[in-house]
Amino acid sequence: MVFSLVSLCARGVVSDHSSSPCWLRWVPRELFRPLLEAAFTSYRPLAVGELVQRWPERTLRVGGRRKQGQTAPNRLCIQALLLAVVRGLSDQCALQILDLCGLQGDEGGMGDPMGGWSLTVALCTMVVQARAGAQRALRREGERERKRFSDLEREKDIKRERGQWKRGKEPNGDEASNDRERVELMEDLGEEEMIKGVRRRMEIERKRDSTLAGLAGSKKENEERGSDVLVHVRADLFVNARSWERVRVALSTSGPLKLQCRYLRVEEISVSSIRTLLDLLPHQGLLGIDVRYSSLGVAGFAELLPLLSTFPALNSLRLHYCNLDFRRDHPGHEEALRDMSQGLAQLQELRRLSLTALRLPGQLRVLLSLPQPLEILELPYLSLSPADLAYLSCSHHASTLQQLDLSENRLDENTLPSIRRFLSQASGSLQHLSLSGCGLTDSLLGLLLPSLGGCWALKSLALALNPLSMSGLTDLVRMAVRMPSLRQLLYPNPLEDYQPGLPDLPSSAQLLDWPLDETTNINMTSSQLNRVLIESGRSDLFLTCDLLNYDKDLVD
C-alpha cells in the first residue's frame, strides 16, 4: 500500500498525543479526515476521540468496504469514537449524521477489531448513555432555573417588606398613593426578567415531560419528535437472544442520538422478537435483513413478509437454516405457501434472495414469482428438483442474474440441460457462479464446459468438492484461460490426491472429510495448473483450492 504525503504527515502528527493541544485548534476542516484515518491506522484512540469531538462537518463516515489488505479499525479506537460522539453533544459539535455501516470486523482478527455483535451492543449502550446524559443536563438546567426563580421571589419579598416599612413611616398616605407605590415597586422588581424566568422554567418542564413520555410512546410519536435528535447514527445491527433486549431499548429510546439500521442480521430469536424489532426500526433506511438459525417455519415467514413490505428500500432478504420444512403431509400447506408467495411479491425492490438449507423441493416457481427480476440468487443446500432447475432456466430472472449459487444441489444428466440453458440466457450478465459440491464428474463437466466458456462476463467460478480427476481439472483450466473476464477459479482437489479407499463417486461430505494422501506432493497439482496459465499468458487469473479463504468479492 502506497501512502500519500498527506497521510504520512498525518501519521506523524497524531503519533504525539502530548502536542495535540497545540495543533487541534488550528487544523483546517479539510485535514480532519486524513488525520482521523491516520489515527485509526496508527491505533491512536486518544487522537480519534479528540478529532471526533471537534468534527467540523455534518456527516462522518467510518467503515464501509475495505481495500484488500486493509484491516478493520481497532476496538479501542471505535470505543473512543463512540465516547467522543456522546461528549460532543454538549460541545456544540457540527456532527449530525454518523455512518458506521460496514465498520464491523472479524472477532479476534488482526489488530483486535470489533465484531458486529460487540459493535451493536456498544452502539446501543451509547444511545442509552446519551439519553441519560441529556436527562441529567436537563435536570441540572431545571435546578438552575428553579434557583434563579427562587432568588427573584426572595428579592421580591424583600422589596415588598421595604415598601411596607416606608409606607408605615408616611403619616398622610392614602389609597391612591399606595397604588402608585405598588406600580413603581413592580417596575423596580424587574418584571420582565421575572416573567422570562417563569417562561423558561415552564419550557424546560414541558420539554422534560414530553421526553419522559416518549419512553413509553409509539414509534410514530418518536418519529414526530425528530427535532430533538442531534445525531442520527446509521449502522449494521447484529442481534441475537442475548442482545435483543438491549437493542429493543435503544431503538425505543428517544433522545439526542437516533439509531438507524442499514442491514439487520438476527440469529436464534423468535418470530415475535423479530416482529418487535421490525416495528421499532425506521422504515426509510433498511436495505436488507438476514435471518439465521431461527425456527420460523413457513407460517412464521409468511407472518413476517407483510412487515417487510413496509420498508420501501428493502432489496436483500436472506434466510439461513430457518426450518422452512414444506412437505406434503403438513396440514394447511397450500394456504401457507400462497401467503408466502403473495408476501414475497410485495417486496417491490427485492434484488437479492438467499435461501440456505430450506426444505422446499419443487417450490422454486412459487418462491421466485416476483414481479421484478433478481440480480443475486443463492440457493445452496436446497435439494432443487429437475422441475425447479427447468423453471429457473426459463424464468425472467435468468437474463438479469449477476450472481448464482447452486452449491450442494445434485446435478446429473437430467438436470444438466437446464443448467446449460440457463447459462446461455445469463451469458451476458452472470459474474459469479458457484457449483461447489454438485457432484460434477469429468464427463458431466465436459458437457458443461462449452456453456461455461460462453459466459463472457463471468469473473469468479467455484467448483470445489466435485469428484474431478487431474485430467478433468486440466480441461477446466484450459477453458478458464480462454475466458477474458474470469479472475478467480476455485477448483477441487483431484481424486488422485486423496488417500486410497475413496468411493468411485464420492459425495461432497466425503471429499471434505477424506484425508489427502501425504505421500503425494500437493504442490504438484498447483504447479501443473499454473503451467497452463503461464503457457496461455494469463497472469490475471487466480487459481486456488482453498475453500475456507476463498472470497469472490475480491475481484470486484
Coordinates of C-alpha atoms in Angstrom, one line a residue:
M1 CA 0.0 0.0 0.0
V2 CA 1.4 3.4 -1.1
F3 CA 0.8 6.3 1.3
S4 CA 0.4 9.9 0.1
L5 CA 2.5 12.7 1.6
V6 CA -0.6 14.0 3.4
S7 CA -1.3 10.6 5.1
L8 CA 2.4 10.2 6.1
C9 CA 2.4 13.7 7.6
A10 CA -0.9 13.0 9.4
R11 CA 0.6 9.8 10.9
G12 CA 3.4 11.9 12.3
V13 CA 1.1 14.5 13.8
V14 CA -1.2 12.0 15.6
S15 CA 1.7 9.9 16.9
D16 CA 2.5 12.5 19.6
H17 CA -0.6 13.0 21.7
S18 CA 1.1 15.5 24.0
S19 CA 1.3 18.0 21.2
S20 CA -2.5 17.8 20.3
P21 CA -3.4 21.0 22.3
C22 CA -1.0 22.9 20.1
W23 CA -2.4 21.9 16.7
L24 CA -6.1 20.9 17.3
R25 CA -7.4 24.5 17.3
W26 CA -5.5 25.4 14.1
V27 CA -6.4 22.4 12.0
P28 CA -8.4 23.3 8.8
R29 CA -11.5 21.3 8.2
E30 CA -10.2 19.6 5.1
L31 CA -7.4 17.9 7.1
F32 CA -9.7 16.3 9.7
R33 CA -10.4 13.3 7.5
P34 CA -6.7 12.4 6.8
L35 CA -5.9 12.9 10.5
L36 CA -8.7 10.7 11.6
E37 CA -7.7 8.0 9.1
A38 CA -4.1 8.2 10.4
A39 CA -5.3 7.9 14.0
F40 CA -7.3 4.7 13.1
T41 CA -4.4 3.2 11.2
S42 CA -1.9 4.0 13.9
Y43 CA -4.2 2.8 16.7
R44 CA -4.3 6.2 18.4
P45 CA -7.7 6.2 20.3
L46 CA -7.0 9.5 22.2
A47 CA -6.4 11.3 18.8
V48 CA -9.6 9.6 17.4
G49 CA -11.6 10.9 20.4
E50 CA -10.3 14.5 20.1
L51 CA -10.8 14.7 16.4
V52 CA -14.4 13.3 16.5
Q53 CA -15.4 15.5 19.4
R54 CA -14.4 18.6 17.3
W55 CA -15.6 17.2 13.9
P56 CA -16.3 20.2 11.7
E57 CA -18.7 18.6 9.2
R58 CA -22.3 17.5 9.3
T59 CA -21.5 13.9 8.3
L60 CA -18.9 11.4 9.5
R61 CA -18.5 8.1 7.7
V62 CA -16.3 5.4 9.3
G63 CA -16.2 1.9 7.9
G64 CA -17.5 0.9 4.5
R65 CA -15.8 -1.6 2.2
R66 CA -12.1 -2.0 2.9
K67 CA -9.4 -2.5 0.4
Q68 CA -7.5 -5.7 0.1
G69 CA -5.0 -5.9 2.9
Q70 CA -6.7 -3.2 4.9
T71 CA -7.7 -4.1 8.5
A72 CA -10.8 -3.1 10.3
P73 CA -10.5 -0.3 12.9
N74 CA -9.2 -1.2 16.3
R75 CA -11.6 -1.9 19.2
L76 CA -10.2 0.9 21.4
C77 CA -10.4 3.4 18.6
I78 CA -14.1 2.5 18.0
Q79 CA -14.8 2.9 21.7
A80 CA -13.0 6.3 21.7
L81 CA -15.1 7.4 18.7
L82 CA -18.4 6.4 20.4
L83 CA -17.4 8.2 23.6
A84 CA -16.4 11.3 21.7
V85 CA -19.8 11.4 20.0
V86 CA -21.6 11.5 23.3
R87 CA -19.2 14.1 24.7
G88 CA -19.6 16.2 21.6
L89 CA -23.3 16.5 22.1
S90 CA -22.7 19.1 24.8
D91 CA -19.9 20.9 22.9
Q92 CA -22.0 22.3 20.0
C93 CA -20.4 19.8 17.6
A94 CA -21.4 20.2 14.0
L95 CA -21.9 16.4 13.6
Q96 CA -25.4 15.4 12.6
I97 CA -25.0 12.1 10.8
L98 CA -22.7 9.3 12.0
D99 CA -22.4 6.5 9.4
L100 CA -20.8 3.3 10.8
C101 CA -22.1 0.9 8.1
G102 CA -19.6 -1.8 7.4
L103 CA -17.4 -0.8 10.4
Q104 CA -17.5 -4.3 12.0
G105 CA -14.6 -6.7 11.6
D106 CA -14.0 -10.3 12.4
E107 CA -13.8 -11.0 16.1
G108 CA -10.3 -12.0 17.1
G109 CA -8.9 -10.8 13.8
M110 CA -5.7 -8.9 13.2
G111 CA -5.5 -5.6 15.1
D112 CA -8.2 -6.5 17.6
P113 CA -11.2 -5.3 15.6
M114 CA -14.7 -5.1 16.9
G115 CA -17.2 -7.6 15.6
G116 CA -20.7 -7.0 14.6
W117 CA -22.2 -8.3 17.8
S118 CA -19.9 -6.3 20.1
L119 CA -20.4 -3.2 17.9
T120 CA -24.1 -3.4 18.1
V121 CA -24.0 -3.7 21.9
A122 CA -21.6 -0.7 22.1
L123 CA -23.9 1.4 19.9
C124 CA -27.0 0.6 22.0
T125 CA -25.1 1.5 25.1
M126 CA -24.0 4.8 23.6
V127 CA -27.6 5.7 22.7
V128 CA -28.9 4.9 26.2
Q129 CA -26.0 6.8 27.8
A130 CA -26.6 9.8 25.6
R131 CA -30.2 9.7 26.7
A132 CA -29.3 9.5 30.4
G133 CA -26.8 12.4 29.9
A134 CA -29.4 14.6 28.3
Q135 CA -31.8 13.9 31.2
R136 CA -29.1 14.8 33.7
A137 CA -28.3 18.0 31.9
L138 CA -32.0 18.8 31.7
R139 CA -32.3 18.3 35.4
R140 CA -29.3 20.5 36.2
E141 CA -30.7 23.2 34.0
G142 CA -34.1 22.9 35.7
E143 CA -32.4 23.2 39.1
R144 CA -30.6 26.3 38.0
E145 CA -33.8 27.8 36.7
R146 CA -35.7 27.0 39.9
K147 CA -32.9 28.5 41.9
R148 CA -33.0 31.6 39.8
F149 CA -36.7 31.9 40.1
S150 CA -36.4 31.4 43.9
D151 CA -33.9 34.2 44.1
L152 CA -36.2 36.5 42.2
E153 CA -39.1 35.6 44.6
R154 CA -36.9 36.3 47.6
E155 CA -35.8 39.6 46.2
K156 CA -39.4 40.5 45.5
D157 CA -40.4 39.7 49.2
I158 CA -37.5 41.8 50.5
K159 CA -38.5 44.8 48.4
R160 CA -42.2 44.4 49.4
E161 CA -41.2 44.4 53.0
R162 CA -39.2 47.5 52.5
G163 CA -42.1 49.2 50.7
Q164 CA -44.5 48.4 53.5
W165 CA -42.0 49.8 56.1
K166 CA -41.7 53.0 54.1
R167 CA -45.5 53.3 53.9
G168 CA -45.7 52.9 57.6
K169 CA -43.4 55.9 58.1
E170 CA -45.7 58.3 56.0
P171 CA -48.5 59.9 58.0
N172 CA -50.7 61.2 55.2
G173 CA -50.6 58.2 52.8
D174 CA -53.8 57.5 51.0
E175 CA -55.1 54.7 48.8
A176 CA -54.2 56.3 45.6
S177 CA -50.6 57.0 46.6
N178 CA -50.3 53.4 47.8
D179 CA -51.4 52.2 44.3
R180 CA -48.8 54.4 42.7
E181 CA -46.2 53.0 45.0
R182 CA -47.2 49.4 44.1
V183 CA -46.8 50.2 40.4
E184 CA -43.4 51.7 41.0
L185 CA -42.4 48.7 43.2
M186 CA -43.3 46.3 40.4
E187 CA -41.2 48.2 38.0
D188 CA -38.3 48.1 40.4
L189 CA -38.5 44.4 40.7
G190 CA -37.6 43.9 37.1
E191 CA -40.9 42.4 36.0
E192 CA -39.6 41.4 32.5
E193 CA -36.8 39.4 34.0
M194 CA -39.1 37.6 36.3
I195 CA -41.6 36.7 33.6
K196 CA -38.7 35.5 31.4
G197 CA -37.5 33.2 34.2
V198 CA -41.0 31.8 34.7
R199 CA -41.4 31.1 31.0
R200 CA -38.0 29.4 30.7
R201 CA -38.9 27.1 33.6
M202 CA -42.2 26.2 32.1
E203 CA -40.5 25.4 28.8
I204 CA -37.9 23.2 30.4
E205 CA -40.5 21.3 32.4
R206 CA -42.7 20.8 29.3
K207 CA -39.8 19.5 27.3
R208 CA -38.8 17.1 30.1
D209 CA -42.3 15.8 30.4
S210 CA -42.6 15.2 26.7
T211 CA -39.2 13.4 26.6
L212 CA -40.1 11.1 29.5
A213 CA -43.4 10.3 27.9
G214 CA -41.5 9.3 24.8
L215 CA -40.1 6.2 26.5
A216 CA -43.5 4.6 26.5
G217 CA -44.7 6.2 23.3
S218 CA -45.3 4.6 20.0
K219 CA -42.9 4.5 17.1
K220 CA -44.9 7.2 15.3
E221 CA -44.7 9.5 18.2
N222 CA -40.9 9.0 18.4
E223 CA -40.5 9.9 14.7
E224 CA -42.6 13.0 15.2
R225 CA -40.2 14.2 17.8
G226 CA -37.3 14.0 15.4
S227 CA -36.5 17.7 16.1
D228 CA -35.0 16.5 19.5
V229 CA -32.4 14.3 17.7
L230 CA -29.0 15.9 17.4
V231 CA -27.1 13.0 15.7
H232 CA -28.5 10.2 13.5
V233 CA -26.4 7.0 13.9
R234 CA -26.6 4.6 10.9
A235 CA -25.1 1.2 11.3
D236 CA -25.5 -2.6 10.5
L237 CA -27.1 -4.3 13.5
F238 CA -26.4 -7.8 14.7
V239 CA -29.0 -9.1 17.1
N240 CA -29.2 -12.5 19.0
A241 CA -31.0 -13.7 22.0
R242 CA -28.5 -12.2 24.4
S243 CA -28.5 -8.7 22.9
W244 CA -32.1 -8.5 21.8
E245 CA -33.4 -6.6 24.9
R246 CA -30.6 -4.1 24.8
V247 CA -31.3 -3.4 21.1
R248 CA -35.0 -3.1 21.8
V249 CA -34.4 -0.5 24.5
A250 CA -32.0 1.5 22.3
L251 CA -34.4 1.6 19.3
S252 CA -37.4 2.7 21.5
T253 CA -35.4 5.4 23.3
S254 CA -35.9 9.0 22.2
G255 CA -33.0 11.3 22.9
P256 CA -30.2 13.2 21.3
L257 CA -29.0 10.0 19.4
K258 CA -31.2 8.2 16.9
L259 CA -30.2 4.7 15.9
Q260 CA -30.9 3.7 12.3
C261 CA -30.2 0.4 10.6
R262 CA -28.9 -0.4 7.1
Y263 CA -28.7 -4.2 7.3
L264 CA -30.2 -6.2 10.1
R265 CA -28.9 -9.7 11.0
V266 CA -30.7 -11.7 13.6
E267 CA -29.8 -15.2 14.9
E268 CA -31.7 -17.6 17.1
I269 CA -34.6 -15.4 18.1
S270 CA -38.3 -16.0 17.8
V271 CA -40.8 -14.6 15.2
S272 CA -42.4 -12.3 17.8
S273 CA -39.0 -10.8 18.7
I274 CA -38.2 -10.2 15.0
R275 CA -41.6 -8.5 14.6
T276 CA -40.8 -6.2 17.6
L277 CA -37.5 -5.2 16.0
L278 CA -39.1 -4.5 12.6
D279 CA -41.8 -2.4 14.3
L280 CA -39.1 -0.3 16.0
L281 CA -36.8 0.3 13.0
P282 CA -37.2 3.4 10.9
H283 CA -38.8 2.4 7.6
Q284 CA -36.7 4.5 5.3
G285 CA -33.2 3.2 5.9
L286 CA -33.4 -0.7 6.0
L287 CA -31.8 -2.2 2.9
G288 CA -31.5 -5.9 3.9
I289 CA -32.4 -8.5 6.5
D290 CA -30.6 -11.7 7.3
V291 CA -32.3 -14.3 9.5
R292 CA -30.2 -17.3 10.7
Y293 CA -30.8 -20.3 12.8
S294 CA -34.3 -19.2 13.8
S295 CA -37.1 -21.6 13.7
L296 CA -39.5 -19.6 11.6
G297 CA -41.5 -22.2 9.8
V298 CA -43.5 -21.4 6.7
A299 CA -46.2 -19.8 8.7
G300 CA -43.8 -17.6 10.7
F301 CA -42.1 -16.5 7.5
A302 CA -45.4 -15.6 5.9
E303 CA -46.2 -13.6 9.0
L304 CA -43.1 -11.5 8.7
L305 CA -43.5 -10.8 5.0
P306 CA -46.2 -8.1 5.3
L307 CA -44.0 -6.2 7.8
L308 CA -41.0 -6.4 5.4
S309 CA -43.1 -4.9 2.7
T310 CA -43.4 -1.7 4.7
F311 CA -39.7 -1.0 4.2
P312 CA -39.6 0.7 0.7
A313 CA -35.8 0.4 0.2
L314 CA -35.5 -3.3 1.2
N315 CA -33.6 -5.1 -1.6
S316 CA -32.0 -8.1 0.2
L317 CA -33.6 -11.0 2.0
R318 CA -31.5 -13.9 3.3
L319 CA -32.8 -16.9 5.3
H320 CA -30.2 -19.5 6.5
Y321 CA -31.3 -22.6 8.3
C322 CA -34.7 -21.3 9.3
N323 CA -36.6 -24.6 9.4
L324 CA -38.9 -23.9 6.4
D325 CA -39.9 -27.5 6.1
F326 CA -42.6 -27.7 3.5
R327 CA -43.7 -31.2 3.0
R328 CA -46.9 -32.6 1.7
D329 CA -48.0 -34.1 5.0
H330 CA -48.3 -30.7 6.7
P331 CA -51.9 -29.5 7.1
G332 CA -52.7 -26.1 5.5
H333 CA -49.5 -26.2 3.4
E334 CA -51.3 -24.8 0.3
E335 CA -52.6 -21.7 2.1
A336 CA -49.3 -21.1 3.8
L337 CA -47.4 -21.3 0.5
R338 CA -49.9 -18.9 -1.1
D339 CA -49.4 -16.4 1.7
M340 CA -45.7 -16.7 1.4
S341 CA -45.8 -16.2 -2.4
Q342 CA -48.0 -13.2 -2.1
G343 CA -45.8 -11.7 0.6
L344 CA -42.7 -12.0 -1.5
A345 CA -44.4 -10.4 -4.4
Q346 CA -45.0 -7.3 -2.2
L347 CA -41.2 -6.7 -1.9
Q348 CA -41.0 -4.4 -4.9
E349 CA -37.3 -3.5 -4.6
L350 CA -36.0 -7.0 -3.8
R351 CA -32.9 -7.7 -5.8
R352 CA -31.2 -10.4 -3.7
L353 CA -32.7 -13.6 -2.4
S354 CA -30.7 -16.1 -0.4
L355 CA -32.3 -19.3 0.8
T356 CA -30.0 -21.8 2.5
A357 CA -30.9 -25.3 3.6
L358 CA -34.7 -24.8 3.4
R359 CA -36.6 -28.0 2.7
L360 CA -38.8 -26.7 -0.1
P361 CA -38.2 -29.1 -3.1
G362 CA -40.3 -28.4 -6.1
Q363 CA -41.5 -25.0 -4.9
L364 CA -38.9 -22.7 -6.7
R365 CA -41.6 -21.4 -9.1
V366 CA -43.6 -20.2 -6.1
L367 CA -40.7 -18.6 -4.4
L368 CA -39.5 -16.8 -7.5
S369 CA -42.9 -15.5 -8.6
L370 CA -41.7 -11.9 -8.1
P371 CA -42.8 -9.0 -10.3
Q372 CA -39.2 -7.8 -10.8
P373 CA -36.1 -9.8 -11.8
L374 CA -33.5 -10.6 -9.2
E375 CA -29.8 -9.8 -9.5
I376 CA -28.4 -12.2 -6.9
L377 CA -29.9 -15.6 -6.2
E378 CA -28.3 -18.0 -3.6
L379 CA -29.9 -21.5 -3.3
P380 CA -27.3 -23.7 -1.6
Y381 CA -28.4 -27.0 0.1
L382 CA -32.0 -26.6 -1.2
S383 CA -32.5 -30.0 -2.8
L384 CA -33.6 -28.5 -6.0
S385 CA -35.7 -30.8 -8.2
P386 CA -35.3 -31.1 -12.0
A387 CA -38.6 -29.1 -12.3
D388 CA -37.0 -26.3 -10.2
L389 CA -33.9 -26.0 -12.4
A390 CA -36.1 -26.1 -15.5
Y391 CA -38.2 -23.2 -14.2
L392 CA -35.0 -21.2 -13.3
S393 CA -33.6 -21.6 -16.8
C394 CA -36.8 -20.2 -18.4
S395 CA -37.7 -17.6 -15.8
H396 CA -37.4 -13.8 -16.2
H397 CA -34.6 -13.9 -13.7
A398 CA -32.2 -15.8 -15.9
S399 CA -31.1 -12.9 -18.1
T400 CA -30.5 -10.5 -15.3
L401 CA -28.8 -12.6 -12.6
Q402 CA -25.3 -11.4 -11.8
Q403 CA -24.6 -14.0 -9.1
L404 CA -25.9 -17.5 -8.7
D405 CA -25.1 -20.1 -6.0
L406 CA -26.3 -23.6 -6.6
S407 CA -23.8 -25.3 -4.2
E408 CA -24.7 -28.7 -2.8
N409 CA -27.6 -29.3 -5.2
R410 CA -27.0 -32.6 -7.0
L411 CA -26.7 -32.3 -10.8
D412 CA -26.9 -35.2 -13.2
E413 CA -27.7 -35.9 -16.9
N414 CA -31.4 -35.0 -16.3
T415 CA -30.7 -31.5 -14.9
L416 CA -27.6 -30.6 -17.0
P417 CA -29.7 -29.4 -20.0
S418 CA -31.5 -26.9 -17.7
I419 CA -28.2 -25.6 -16.4
R420 CA -26.8 -25.2 -19.9
R421 CA -30.0 -23.4 -21.0
F422 CA -29.7 -21.0 -18.0
L423 CA -26.0 -20.3 -18.8
S424 CA -27.0 -19.4 -22.3
Q425 CA -29.6 -17.0 -21.1
A426 CA -27.3 -15.4 -18.5
S427 CA -24.1 -15.3 -20.6
G428 CA -24.1 -11.5 -20.7
S429 CA -25.0 -10.8 -17.1
L430 CA -23.6 -13.6 -14.9
Q431 CA -20.5 -12.5 -13.0
H432 CA -20.2 -15.0 -10.1
L433 CA -21.2 -18.7 -10.3
S434 CA -20.8 -21.4 -7.6
L435 CA -21.4 -25.1 -8.4
S436 CA -19.4 -26.5 -5.5
G437 CA -20.5 -29.9 -4.2
C438 CA -22.9 -30.5 -7.1
G439 CA -21.5 -34.0 -8.0
L440 CA -19.9 -32.9 -11.3
T441 CA -17.7 -35.7 -12.7
D442 CA -15.3 -35.4 -15.6
S443 CA -18.0 -36.4 -18.1
L444 CA -20.6 -34.0 -16.7
L445 CA -18.1 -31.2 -16.6
G446 CA -17.1 -31.9 -20.2
L447 CA -20.7 -31.4 -21.3
L448 CA -20.9 -28.2 -19.3
L449 CA -17.6 -26.6 -20.3
P450 CA -18.9 -25.1 -23.6
S451 CA -21.7 -23.4 -21.9
L452 CA -19.4 -22.1 -19.1
G453 CA -17.0 -20.8 -21.7
G454 CA -19.8 -18.7 -23.3
C455 CA -20.3 -16.7 -20.1
W456 CA -18.1 -13.8 -21.2
A457 CA -19.0 -11.6 -18.2
L458 CA -18.0 -14.3 -15.6
K459 CA -15.5 -13.1 -13.0
S460 CA -15.4 -15.9 -10.5
L461 CA -16.2 -19.6 -10.7
A462 CA -16.3 -22.0 -7.8
L463 CA -16.3 -25.8 -8.4
A464 CA -14.9 -27.1 -5.1
L465 CA -15.8 -30.5 -3.7
N466 CA -16.6 -32.1 -7.1
P467 CA -15.2 -35.5 -7.9
L468 CA -12.8 -34.5 -10.7
S469 CA -9.7 -36.1 -11.8
M470 CA -6.4 -34.4 -12.8
S471 CA -7.4 -34.7 -16.4
G472 CA -10.7 -33.0 -15.8
L473 CA -9.1 -30.2 -13.8
T474 CA -6.6 -29.6 -16.7
D475 CA -9.5 -29.3 -19.2
L476 CA -11.2 -26.9 -16.8
V477 CA -8.2 -24.6 -16.5
R478 CA -7.7 -24.7 -20.3
M479 CA -11.3 -23.5 -20.7
A480 CA -10.8 -20.8 -18.0
V481 CA -7.8 -19.2 -19.6
R482 CA -9.9 -18.5 -22.7
M483 CA -12.5 -16.5 -20.6
P484 CA -11.1 -12.9 -20.6
S485 CA -13.2 -11.7 -17.7
L486 CA -12.5 -14.6 -15.3
R487 CA -10.3 -13.6 -12.4
Q488 CA -10.8 -16.4 -9.8
L489 CA -11.2 -20.1 -10.1
L490 CA -11.9 -22.3 -7.1
Y491 CA -11.1 -25.8 -8.1
P492 CA -11.4 -29.1 -6.2
N493 CA -8.5 -31.3 -5.1
P494 CA -8.2 -34.0 -7.8
L495 CA -9.2 -37.6 -6.8
E496 CA -5.6 -38.6 -7.2
D497 CA -4.6 -36.5 -4.2
Y498 CA -6.8 -38.4 -1.7
Q499 CA -5.8 -41.5 0.3
P500 CA -7.0 -44.9 -1.1
G501 CA -10.4 -46.1 -0.2
L502 CA -12.4 -43.2 -1.5
P503 CA -15.7 -44.3 -3.3
D504 CA -15.9 -44.1 -7.1
L505 CA -18.5 -41.3 -6.9
P506 CA -17.8 -39.7 -3.5
S507 CA -20.2 -37.1 -2.1
S508 CA -19.1 -33.6 -1.2
A509 CA -19.1 -34.5 2.5
Q510 CA -16.8 -37.5 1.8
L511 CA -14.4 -35.3 -0.2
L512 CA -14.4 -32.8 2.6
D513 CA -13.7 -35.3 5.4
W514 CA -11.4 -37.8 3.5
P515 CA -7.7 -37.2 4.2
L516 CA -5.3 -36.2 1.4
D517 CA -2.5 -38.6 0.6
E518 CA 0.6 -37.3 2.4
T519 CA 2.8 -39.2 0.0
T520 CA 1.6 -37.2 -2.9
N521 CA 3.1 -33.7 -3.5
I522 CA 0.0 -31.5 -3.3
N523 CA 2.0 -28.6 -4.8
M524 CA 2.5 -30.7 -7.9
T525 CA -1.2 -30.2 -8.8
S526 CA -0.9 -26.5 -8.4
S527 CA 2.3 -26.4 -10.5
Q528 CA 0.7 -28.3 -13.3
L529 CA -2.3 -26.0 -13.4
N530 CA -0.2 -22.9 -13.2
R531 CA 1.9 -24.1 -16.1
V532 CA -1.3 -23.9 -18.2
L533 CA -1.7 -20.3 -17.1
I534 CA 1.9 -19.4 -18.0
E535 CA 1.6 -21.1 -21.4
S536 CA -1.6 -19.0 -22.1
G537 CA -0.1 -15.8 -20.9
R538 CA -2.8 -15.2 -18.3
S539 CA -1.3 -13.6 -15.2
D540 CA -4.5 -12.0 -14.0
L541 CA -6.3 -15.3 -13.3
F542 CA -6.0 -16.6 -9.7
L543 CA -6.3 -20.4 -9.2
T544 CA -7.0 -21.8 -5.7
C545 CA -8.3 -24.9 -4.0
D546 CA -8.5 -23.1 -0.5
L547 CA -12.3 -23.3 0.1
L548 CA -12.1 -21.6 3.5
N549 CA -10.3 -18.5 2.4
Y550 CA -12.0 -18.1 -1.0
D551 CA -13.7 -14.8 -1.4
K552 CA -15.4 -13.9 -4.7
D553 CA -15.8 -10.3 -3.7
L554 CA -12.1 -9.7 -4.1
V555 CA -12.5 -9.5 -7.8
D556 CA -15.0 -6.6 -7.7

